[in-house]
Short mmCIF file of C-alpha atoms in Angstrom, two decimals:
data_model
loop_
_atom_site.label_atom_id
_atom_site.label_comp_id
_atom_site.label_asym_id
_atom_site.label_seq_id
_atom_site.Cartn_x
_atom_site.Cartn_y
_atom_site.Cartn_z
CA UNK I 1 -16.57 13.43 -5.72
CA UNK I 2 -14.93 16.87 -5.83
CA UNK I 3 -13.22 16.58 -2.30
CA UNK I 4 -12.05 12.25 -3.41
CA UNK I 5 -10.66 13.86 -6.76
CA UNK I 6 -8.71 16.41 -4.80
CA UNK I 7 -7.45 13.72 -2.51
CA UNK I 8 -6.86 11.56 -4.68
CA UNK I 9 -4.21 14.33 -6.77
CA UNK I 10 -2.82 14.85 -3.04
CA UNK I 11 -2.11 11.68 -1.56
CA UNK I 12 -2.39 8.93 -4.69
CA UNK I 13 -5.26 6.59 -5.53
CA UNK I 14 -5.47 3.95 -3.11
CA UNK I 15 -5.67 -0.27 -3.92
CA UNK I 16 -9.00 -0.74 -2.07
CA UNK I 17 -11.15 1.30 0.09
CA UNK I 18 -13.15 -0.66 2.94
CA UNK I 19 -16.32 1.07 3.90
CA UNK I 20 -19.76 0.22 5.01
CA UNK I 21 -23.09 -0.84 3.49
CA UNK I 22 -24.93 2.48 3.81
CA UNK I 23 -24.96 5.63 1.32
CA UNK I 24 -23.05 7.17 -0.34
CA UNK I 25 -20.68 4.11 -0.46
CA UNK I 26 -23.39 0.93 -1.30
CA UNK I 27 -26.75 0.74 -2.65
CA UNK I 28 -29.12 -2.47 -1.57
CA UNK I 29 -30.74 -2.49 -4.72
CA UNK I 30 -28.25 -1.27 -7.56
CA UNK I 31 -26.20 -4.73 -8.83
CA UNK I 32 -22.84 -5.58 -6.92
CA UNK I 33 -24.41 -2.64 -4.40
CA UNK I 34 -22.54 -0.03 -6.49
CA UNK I 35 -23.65 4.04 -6.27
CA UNK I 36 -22.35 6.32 -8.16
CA UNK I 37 -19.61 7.52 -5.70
CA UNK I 38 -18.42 3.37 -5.49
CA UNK I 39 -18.71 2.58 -9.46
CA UNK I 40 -16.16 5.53 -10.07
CA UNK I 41 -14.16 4.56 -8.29
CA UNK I 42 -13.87 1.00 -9.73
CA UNK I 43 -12.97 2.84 -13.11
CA UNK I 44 -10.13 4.21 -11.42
CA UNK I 45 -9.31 0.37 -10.83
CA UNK I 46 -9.70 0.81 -7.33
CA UNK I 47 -10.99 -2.45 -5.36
CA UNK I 48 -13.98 -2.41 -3.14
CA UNK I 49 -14.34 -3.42 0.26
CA UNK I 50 -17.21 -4.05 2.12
CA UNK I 51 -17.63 -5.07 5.46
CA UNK I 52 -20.96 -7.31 6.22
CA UNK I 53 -23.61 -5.60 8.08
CA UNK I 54 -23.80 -5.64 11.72
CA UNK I 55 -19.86 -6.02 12.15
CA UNK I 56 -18.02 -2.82 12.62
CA UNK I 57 -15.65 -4.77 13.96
CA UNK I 58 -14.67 -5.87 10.56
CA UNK I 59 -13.12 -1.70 10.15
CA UNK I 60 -12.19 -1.45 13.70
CA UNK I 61 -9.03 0.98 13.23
CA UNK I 62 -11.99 3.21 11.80
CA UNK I 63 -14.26 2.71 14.41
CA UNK I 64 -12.54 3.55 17.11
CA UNK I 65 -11.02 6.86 15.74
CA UNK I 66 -14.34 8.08 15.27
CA UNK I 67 -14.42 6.73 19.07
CA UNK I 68 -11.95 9.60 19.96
CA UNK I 69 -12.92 11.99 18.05
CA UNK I 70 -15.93 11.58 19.81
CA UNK I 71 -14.26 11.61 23.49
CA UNK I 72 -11.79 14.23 22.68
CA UNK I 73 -13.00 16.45 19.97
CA UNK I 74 -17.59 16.46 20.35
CA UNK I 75 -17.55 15.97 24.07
CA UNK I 76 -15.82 19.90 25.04
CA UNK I 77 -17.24 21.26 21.39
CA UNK I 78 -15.50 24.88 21.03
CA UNK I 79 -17.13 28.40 20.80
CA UNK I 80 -16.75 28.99 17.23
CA UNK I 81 -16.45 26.36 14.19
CA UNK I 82 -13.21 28.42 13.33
CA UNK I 83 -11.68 27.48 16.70
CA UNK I 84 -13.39 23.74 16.41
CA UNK I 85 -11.54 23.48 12.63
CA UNK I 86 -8.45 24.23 14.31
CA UNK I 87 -8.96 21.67 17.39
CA UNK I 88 -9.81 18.84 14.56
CA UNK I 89 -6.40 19.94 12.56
CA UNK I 90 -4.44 19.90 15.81
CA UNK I 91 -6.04 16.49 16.58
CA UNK I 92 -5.41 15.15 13.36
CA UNK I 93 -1.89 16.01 13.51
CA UNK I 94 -1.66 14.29 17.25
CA UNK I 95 -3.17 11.30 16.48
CA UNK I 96 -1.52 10.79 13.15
CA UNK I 97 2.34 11.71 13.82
CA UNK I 98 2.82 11.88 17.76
CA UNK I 99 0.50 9.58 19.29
CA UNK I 100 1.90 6.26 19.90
CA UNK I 101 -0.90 2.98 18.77
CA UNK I 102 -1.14 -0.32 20.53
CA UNK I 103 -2.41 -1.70 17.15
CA UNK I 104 0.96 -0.46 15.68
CA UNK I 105 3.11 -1.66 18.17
CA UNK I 106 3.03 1.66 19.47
CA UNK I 107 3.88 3.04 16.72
CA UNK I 108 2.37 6.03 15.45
CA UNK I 109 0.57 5.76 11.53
CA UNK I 110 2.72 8.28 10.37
CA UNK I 111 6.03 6.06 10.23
CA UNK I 112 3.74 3.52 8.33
CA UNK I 113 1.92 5.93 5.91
CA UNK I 114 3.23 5.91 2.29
CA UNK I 115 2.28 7.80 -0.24
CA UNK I 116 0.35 6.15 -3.18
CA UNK I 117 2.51 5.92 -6.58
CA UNK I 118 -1.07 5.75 -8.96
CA UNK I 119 -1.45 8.94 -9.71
CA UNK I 120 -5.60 9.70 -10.40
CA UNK I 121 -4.08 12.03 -13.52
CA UNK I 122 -2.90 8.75 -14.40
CA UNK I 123 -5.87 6.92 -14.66
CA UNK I 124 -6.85 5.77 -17.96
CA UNK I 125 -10.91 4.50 -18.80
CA UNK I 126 -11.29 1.19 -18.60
CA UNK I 127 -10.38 -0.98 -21.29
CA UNK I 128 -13.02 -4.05 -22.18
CA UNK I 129 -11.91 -7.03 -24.41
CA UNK I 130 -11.91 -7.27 -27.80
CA UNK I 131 -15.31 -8.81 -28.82
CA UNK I 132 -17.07 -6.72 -26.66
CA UNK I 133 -19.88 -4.42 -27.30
CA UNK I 134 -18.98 -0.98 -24.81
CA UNK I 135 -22.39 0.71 -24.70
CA UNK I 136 -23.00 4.28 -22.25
CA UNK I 137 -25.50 4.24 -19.65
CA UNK I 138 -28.13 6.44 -20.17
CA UNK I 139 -29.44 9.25 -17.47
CA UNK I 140 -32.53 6.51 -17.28
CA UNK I 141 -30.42 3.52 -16.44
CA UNK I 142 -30.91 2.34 -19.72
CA UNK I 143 -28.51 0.84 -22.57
CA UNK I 144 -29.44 0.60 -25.78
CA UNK I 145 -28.98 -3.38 -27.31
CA UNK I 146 -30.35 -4.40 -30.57
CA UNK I 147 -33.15 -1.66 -31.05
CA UNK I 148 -34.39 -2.20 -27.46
CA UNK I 149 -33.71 -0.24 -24.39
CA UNK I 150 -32.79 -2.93 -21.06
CA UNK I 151 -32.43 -1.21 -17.66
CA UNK I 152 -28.84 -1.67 -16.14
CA UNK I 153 -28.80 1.09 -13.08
CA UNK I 154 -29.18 4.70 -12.96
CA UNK I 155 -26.27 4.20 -10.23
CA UNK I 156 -23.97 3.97 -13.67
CA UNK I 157 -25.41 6.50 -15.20
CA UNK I 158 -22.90 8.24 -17.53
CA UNK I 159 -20.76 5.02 -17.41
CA UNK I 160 -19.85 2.76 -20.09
CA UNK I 161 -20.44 -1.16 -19.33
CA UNK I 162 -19.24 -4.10 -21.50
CA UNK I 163 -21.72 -6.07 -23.16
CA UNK I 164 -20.57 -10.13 -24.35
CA UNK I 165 -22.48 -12.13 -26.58
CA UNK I 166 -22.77 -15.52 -25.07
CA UNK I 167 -25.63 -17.10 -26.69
CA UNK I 168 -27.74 -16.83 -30.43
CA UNK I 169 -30.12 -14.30 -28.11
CA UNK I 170 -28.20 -13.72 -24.76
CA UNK I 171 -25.57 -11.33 -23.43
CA UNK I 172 -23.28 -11.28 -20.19
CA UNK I 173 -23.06 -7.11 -18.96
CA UNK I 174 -20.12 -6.09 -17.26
CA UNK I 175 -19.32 -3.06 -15.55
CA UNK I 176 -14.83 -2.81 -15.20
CA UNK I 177 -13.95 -6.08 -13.55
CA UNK I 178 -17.65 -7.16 -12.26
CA UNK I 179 -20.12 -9.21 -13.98
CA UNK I 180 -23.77 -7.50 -13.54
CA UNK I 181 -25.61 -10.38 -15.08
CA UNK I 182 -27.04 -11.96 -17.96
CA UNK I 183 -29.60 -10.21 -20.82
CA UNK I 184 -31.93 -12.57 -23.06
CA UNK I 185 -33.57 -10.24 -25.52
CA UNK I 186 -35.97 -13.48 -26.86
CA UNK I 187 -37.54 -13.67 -23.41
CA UNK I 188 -37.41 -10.60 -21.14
CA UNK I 189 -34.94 -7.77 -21.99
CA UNK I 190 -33.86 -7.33 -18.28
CA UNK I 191 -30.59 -7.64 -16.70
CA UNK I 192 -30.86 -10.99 -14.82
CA UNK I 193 -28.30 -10.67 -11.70
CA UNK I 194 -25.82 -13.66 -11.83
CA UNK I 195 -25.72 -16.66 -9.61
CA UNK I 196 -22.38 -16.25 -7.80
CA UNK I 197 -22.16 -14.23 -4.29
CA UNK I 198 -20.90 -10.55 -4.11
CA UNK I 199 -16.92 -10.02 -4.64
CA UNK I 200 -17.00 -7.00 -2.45
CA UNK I 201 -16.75 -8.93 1.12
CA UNK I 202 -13.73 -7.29 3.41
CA UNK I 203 -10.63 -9.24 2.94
CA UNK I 204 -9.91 -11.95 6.61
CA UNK I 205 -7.34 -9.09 8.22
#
């Protein structure tokens, strides 16, 4: 989070990041696959992508300049990791301003790069509507509703979620934008995931 927050002062908070399903970026058992590195940065109102499993082809610019990297950079390692830091900054500055990229229409990223305007200084916590209940995620998990304690995810730990009552005895939990699932505290006080599919698929690009 440290080295994102001073990126994010640096260079602007992005509209979506795209990344795989693996940690630190998505959990398989935490709701909407969120960890704590991906759920902050939905309260920065930053959209998440996620390609499906099996394709890297789906973040194919990214694949294949960890391809060079690989050729260029791992395969002639230098002596010292001074002299290696230098060869990656060098690199970096090749591939990003002088080398031309059939993808670009051999262009090179740096005439495309801009700047984000949303500045992470900026950001303000989210903001749930009226009506709702906005309740902090314990260490545990756990939220506190009506005198009992229902598990949520200690992935959002620290966070606050959005609780809607929907029903004499039920309760829709939302964390920013995404709906976690449903609560009935007559029957069992756990979060019951909701029906619909993930929102986090990669966009058709």
């Amino acid at each position: 989070r440290p080295v994102f927050e001073g990126l994010f002062e640096r260079y602007g908070l992005p509209q979506r990041i795209r990344s795989d399903n693996g940690s630190p970026f998505a959990s398989i058992t935490a709701p909407h696959g969120l960890t704590r590195l991906s759920a902050w940065w939905r309260s920065l109102g930053i959209a998440l992508e996620r390609i499906e499993p099996g394709h890297p082809e789906q973040n194919g610019a990214h694949e294949r300049m960890h391809g060079v990297i690989a050729r260029e950079i791992e395969g002639q390692p230098s002596a010292t990791l001074t002299d290696e830091a230098k060869r990656l900054e060098n690199w970096r500055l090749e591939y990003n301003l002088h080398r031309p990229h059939e993808a670009l229409a051999m262009r090179v990223p740096g005439e495309l790069y801009r700047r984000s305007p949303r500045r992470l200084r900026d950001a303000a916590p989210w903001s749930y509507p009226l009506g709702h209940l906005r309740r902090r995620v314990r260490k545990d998990g756990y939220v506190c509703l009506k005198g009992r304690s229902v598990y949520i995810s200690a992935a959002l730990r620290g966070s606050d979620v959005g609780i809607e009552q929907v029903g004499e005895n039920e309760y829709q939990v939302s964390f920013c934008d995404l709906n976690l699932g449903e609560i009935n505290l007559e029957q069992d006080p756990s979060l019951r995931p909701p029906a619909s599919a993930s929102d986090l698929a990669p966009s058709k690009v």
